[in-house]
């Protein structure tokens, strides 16, 4: 009954319930977002818009997408947004506590290269 | 020791696929329970009351009590 409806409407992210039209694969989706944030002259609005859209999806962004977003923050000299991105993905993971440590592990080289502190290092992860 | 890649997509969908049928089921069960513990007894109570209801007798009792303006108690 509901299972049939759910499996059609709740497939991950940007796939709509078209009977025509191709469903985007996860790799295509990730590649599209990496390209979005890789725009050399991306502006602050596009960064915020991109992140807000990305956070609206039913997924936690892949490390490579986040890497691209963090580098965009670097180009914009926006450290605050970079740290905010880390907070946002931690929140996106919700009750799944294994996702955020994995992401930090994968992003460690990028964080070190760009000099981005994690919210935990700054002590702003506690209320 | 490096962490394995966890599942990162469709987490809400997975949760809803599990919880929504339960939610609808519980809501439906609540409605059914209410129907058979509240509405059916009420309907039966009304039906039983009116099965033996004598409208004329009730009217005369009210008339004697003096609550009507159109007919006064039989005494006056």
Short mmCIF file of C-alpha atoms in Angstrom, two decimals:
data_model
loop_
_atom_site.label_atom_id
_atom_site.label_comp_id
_atom_site.label_asym_id
_atom_site.label_seq_id
_atom_site.Cartn_x
_atom_site.Cartn_y
_atom_site.Cartn_z
CA UNK A 1 0.00 0.00 0.00
CA UNK A 2 2.21 2.83 1.24
CA UNK A 3 5.43 1.01 0.48
CA UNK A 4 4.88 1.34 -3.24
CA UNK A 5 4.17 5.07 -3.00
CA UNK A 6 7.10 5.64 -0.67
CA UNK A 7 9.69 3.83 -2.74
CA UNK A 8 8.70 5.93 -5.74
CA UNK A 9 8.56 9.33 -4.08
CA UNK A 10 11.41 8.95 -1.61
CA UNK A 11 14.28 7.95 -3.84
CA UNK A 12 17.32 10.08 -2.91
CA UNK A 13 17.23 13.74 -3.85
CA UNK A 14 16.87 15.33 -7.21
CA UNK A 15 14.95 12.52 -8.88
CA UNK A 16 11.38 13.45 -9.58
CA UNK A 17 8.56 11.04 -10.28
CA UNK A 18 8.69 11.48 -14.05
CA UNK A 19 7.74 8.49 -16.11
CA UNK A 20 9.86 10.12 -18.82
CA UNK A 21 13.31 11.52 -18.17
CA UNK A 22 16.44 9.97 -16.74
CA UNK A 23 17.03 9.67 -13.02
CA UNK A 24 20.36 11.25 -12.08
CA UNK A 25 22.88 8.87 -10.54
CA UNK A 26 24.57 9.66 -7.26
CA UNK A 27 27.87 10.22 -9.06
CA UNK A 28 26.30 12.66 -11.49
CA UNK A 29 24.66 14.47 -8.62
CA UNK A 30 27.96 14.77 -6.71
CA UNK A 31 29.84 15.84 -9.84
CA UNK A 32 27.28 18.55 -10.53
CA UNK A 33 27.69 20.00 -7.06
CA UNK A 34 31.48 19.79 -7.11
CA UNK A 35 31.37 21.75 -10.37
CA UNK A 36 28.96 24.28 -8.88
CA UNK A 37 31.26 25.12 -6.00
CA UNK A 38 34.37 24.97 -8.17
CA UNK A 39 33.39 28.06 -10.13
CA UNK A 40 36.50 30.25 -9.83
CA UNK A 41 34.57 33.50 -9.47
CA UNK A 42 31.72 32.15 -7.34
CA UNK A 43 30.15 34.88 -5.23
CA UNK A 44 28.83 34.85 -1.70
CA UNK A 45 25.23 34.60 -2.78
CA UNK A 46 25.89 31.57 -4.95
CA UNK A 47 27.80 29.91 -2.14
CA UNK A 48 24.95 30.46 0.33
CA UNK A 49 22.32 29.48 -2.23
CA UNK A 50 24.23 26.35 -3.11
CA UNK A 51 24.69 25.32 0.49
CA UNK A 52 21.08 25.99 1.40
CA UNK A 53 19.85 23.98 -1.57
CA UNK A 54 22.26 21.16 -0.80
CA UNK A 55 21.20 21.04 2.83
CA UNK A 56 17.57 20.76 1.71
CA UNK A 57 18.17 17.36 0.16
CA UNK A 58 17.65 14.03 1.91
CA UNK A 59 21.35 13.27 2.13
CA UNK A 60 24.56 14.29 3.86
CA UNK A 61 26.88 15.79 1.21
CA UNK A 62 29.84 13.71 0.10
CA UNK A 63 33.32 14.72 1.26
CA UNK A 64 34.27 15.78 -2.26
CA UNK A 65 31.29 18.14 -2.48
CA UNK A 66 32.14 19.62 0.91
CA UNK A 67 35.78 19.95 -0.11
CA UNK A 68 34.71 21.97 -3.14
CA UNK A 69 32.44 24.13 -0.97
CA UNK A 70 35.21 24.76 1.58
CA UNK A 71 37.58 25.80 -1.18
CA UNK A 72 34.91 28.20 -2.43
CA UNK A 73 34.81 29.67 1.08
CA UNK A 74 38.58 30.06 0.91
CA UNK A 75 38.32 31.94 -2.38
CA UNK A 76 35.74 34.20 -0.78
CA UNK A 77 37.83 34.67 2.38
CA UNK A 78 34.82 33.39 4.32
CA UNK A 79 36.05 31.35 7.28
CA UNK A 80 32.74 31.76 9.09
CA UNK A 81 30.85 30.01 6.32
CA UNK A 82 33.42 27.26 6.20
CA UNK A 83 32.93 26.45 9.87
CA UNK A 84 29.17 26.83 9.47
CA UNK A 85 29.24 24.23 6.71
CA UNK A 86 30.81 21.78 9.13
CA UNK A 87 28.13 22.52 11.72
CA UNK A 88 25.43 22.11 9.10
CA UNK A 89 26.54 18.67 7.94
CA UNK A 90 26.83 17.52 11.53
CA UNK A 91 23.23 18.58 12.02
CA UNK A 92 22.15 16.94 8.76
CA UNK A 93 23.40 13.60 10.01
CA UNK A 94 20.82 13.78 12.78
CA UNK A 95 20.84 10.71 14.99
CA UNK A 96 23.46 8.95 12.84
CA UNK A 97 26.51 9.75 14.90
CA UNK A 98 28.94 7.87 12.68
CA UNK A 99 28.65 10.23 9.71
CA UNK A 100 30.26 13.41 11.04
CA UNK A 101 33.47 11.74 12.35
CA UNK A 102 33.81 10.04 8.99
CA UNK A 103 33.43 13.36 7.17
CA UNK A 104 36.00 15.08 9.37
CA UNK A 105 38.36 12.19 8.78
CA UNK A 106 37.98 12.52 5.01
CA UNK A 107 38.24 16.31 5.10
CA UNK A 108 41.24 16.43 7.44
CA UNK A 109 43.77 17.17 4.66
CA UNK A 110 41.59 19.96 3.29
CA UNK A 111 40.95 21.45 6.72
CA UNK A 112 44.67 21.42 7.44
CA UNK A 113 45.55 22.93 4.05
CA UNK A 114 43.00 25.71 4.29
CA UNK A 115 43.50 26.31 7.99
CA UNK A 116 39.87 25.66 8.94
CA UNK A 117 39.17 24.78 12.57
CA UNK A 118 36.33 22.44 13.38
CA UNK A 119 33.55 23.61 15.72
CA UNK A 120 34.85 21.05 18.24
CA UNK A 121 38.35 22.55 18.17
CA UNK A 122 36.85 25.98 18.77
CA UNK A 123 34.64 24.73 21.57
CA UNK A 124 31.51 26.09 19.89
CA UNK A 125 29.89 22.69 19.44
CA UNK A 126 28.63 22.67 23.03
CA UNK A 127 25.70 24.78 24.06
CA UNK B 1 42.22 3.07 12.37
CA UNK B 2 40.19 4.84 9.71
CA UNK B 3 36.40 4.89 9.76
CA UNK B 4 34.38 3.09 7.15
CA UNK B 5 32.07 5.09 4.94
CA UNK B 6 28.62 5.16 6.50
CA UNK B 7 25.33 5.40 4.67
CA UNK B 8 24.78 9.06 3.86
CA UNK B 9 21.85 9.18 1.45
CA UNK B 10 18.16 8.65 1.83
CA UNK B 11 18.25 8.57 5.63
CA UNK B 12 14.93 10.37 5.99
CA UNK B 13 13.34 8.16 3.37
CA UNK B 14 14.48 5.09 5.26
CA UNK B 15 13.08 6.42 8.51
CA UNK B 16 9.75 7.38 6.95
CA UNK B 17 9.42 4.03 5.15
CA UNK B 18 9.50 2.48 8.60
CA UNK B 19 7.58 4.99 10.70
CA UNK B 20 4.86 6.29 8.37
CA UNK B 21 2.97 2.98 8.03
CA UNK B 22 3.15 2.65 11.81
CA UNK B 23 1.88 6.21 12.23
CA UNK B 24 -1.04 5.68 9.88
CA UNK B 25 -1.77 2.33 11.47
CA UNK B 26 -1.84 3.80 14.96
CA UNK B 27 -3.99 6.72 13.85
CA UNK B 28 -6.43 4.34 12.19
CA UNK B 29 -6.45 2.12 15.28
CA UNK B 30 -7.15 5.15 17.47
CA UNK B 31 -10.10 6.09 15.25
CA UNK B 32 -11.48 2.54 15.35
CA UNK B 33 -11.07 2.37 19.12
CA UNK B 34 -12.86 5.70 19.53
CA UNK B 35 -15.69 4.54 17.30
CA UNK B 36 -16.33 1.38 19.30
CA UNK B 37 -15.77 2.76 22.79
CA UNK B 38 -17.49 6.14 22.41
CA UNK B 39 -19.67 6.67 19.37
CA UNK B 40 -21.34 3.26 19.24
CA UNK B 41 -22.32 3.24 22.96
CA UNK B 42 -23.63 6.78 22.53
CA UNK B 43 -25.71 5.84 19.53
CA UNK B 44 -27.03 2.81 21.41
CA UNK B 45 -27.87 4.94 24.46
CA UNK B 46 -29.88 7.37 22.34
CA UNK B 47 -31.64 4.53 20.48
CA UNK B 48 -32.55 2.81 23.75
CA UNK B 49 -33.83 6.04 25.24
CA UNK B 50 -36.10 6.80 22.35
CA UNK B 51 -37.33 3.22 21.91
CA UNK B 52 -39.68 3.61 24.91
CA UNK B 53 -40.14 7.38 24.64
CA UNK B 54 -43.72 8.58 24.99
CA UNK B 55 -43.79 12.12 23.62
CA UNK B 56 -47.31 12.88 24.86
CA UNK B 57 -46.54 11.75 28.41
CA UNK B 58 -43.40 13.89 28.46
CA UNK B 59 -45.36 16.83 27.08
CA UNK B 60 -47.97 16.58 29.82
CA UNK B 61 -45.31 16.33 32.51
CA UNK B 62 -43.71 19.51 31.14
CA UNK B 63 -47.13 21.17 30.93
CA UNK B 64 -47.89 20.42 34.57
CA UNK B 65 -44.50 21.84 35.51
CA UNK B 66 -45.68 25.14 34.01
CA UNK B 67 -42.84 25.69 31.57
CA UNK B 68 -45.01 26.43 28.55
CA UNK B 69 -46.60 29.74 27.61
CA UNK B 70 -48.97 28.35 25.00
CA UNK B 71 -50.67 25.83 27.33
CA UNK B 72 -51.09 26.33 31.07
CA UNK B 73 -51.15 23.43 33.59
CA UNK B 74 -54.53 21.60 33.57
CA UNK B 75 -55.35 22.96 37.02
CA UNK B 76 -55.59 26.70 36.01
#
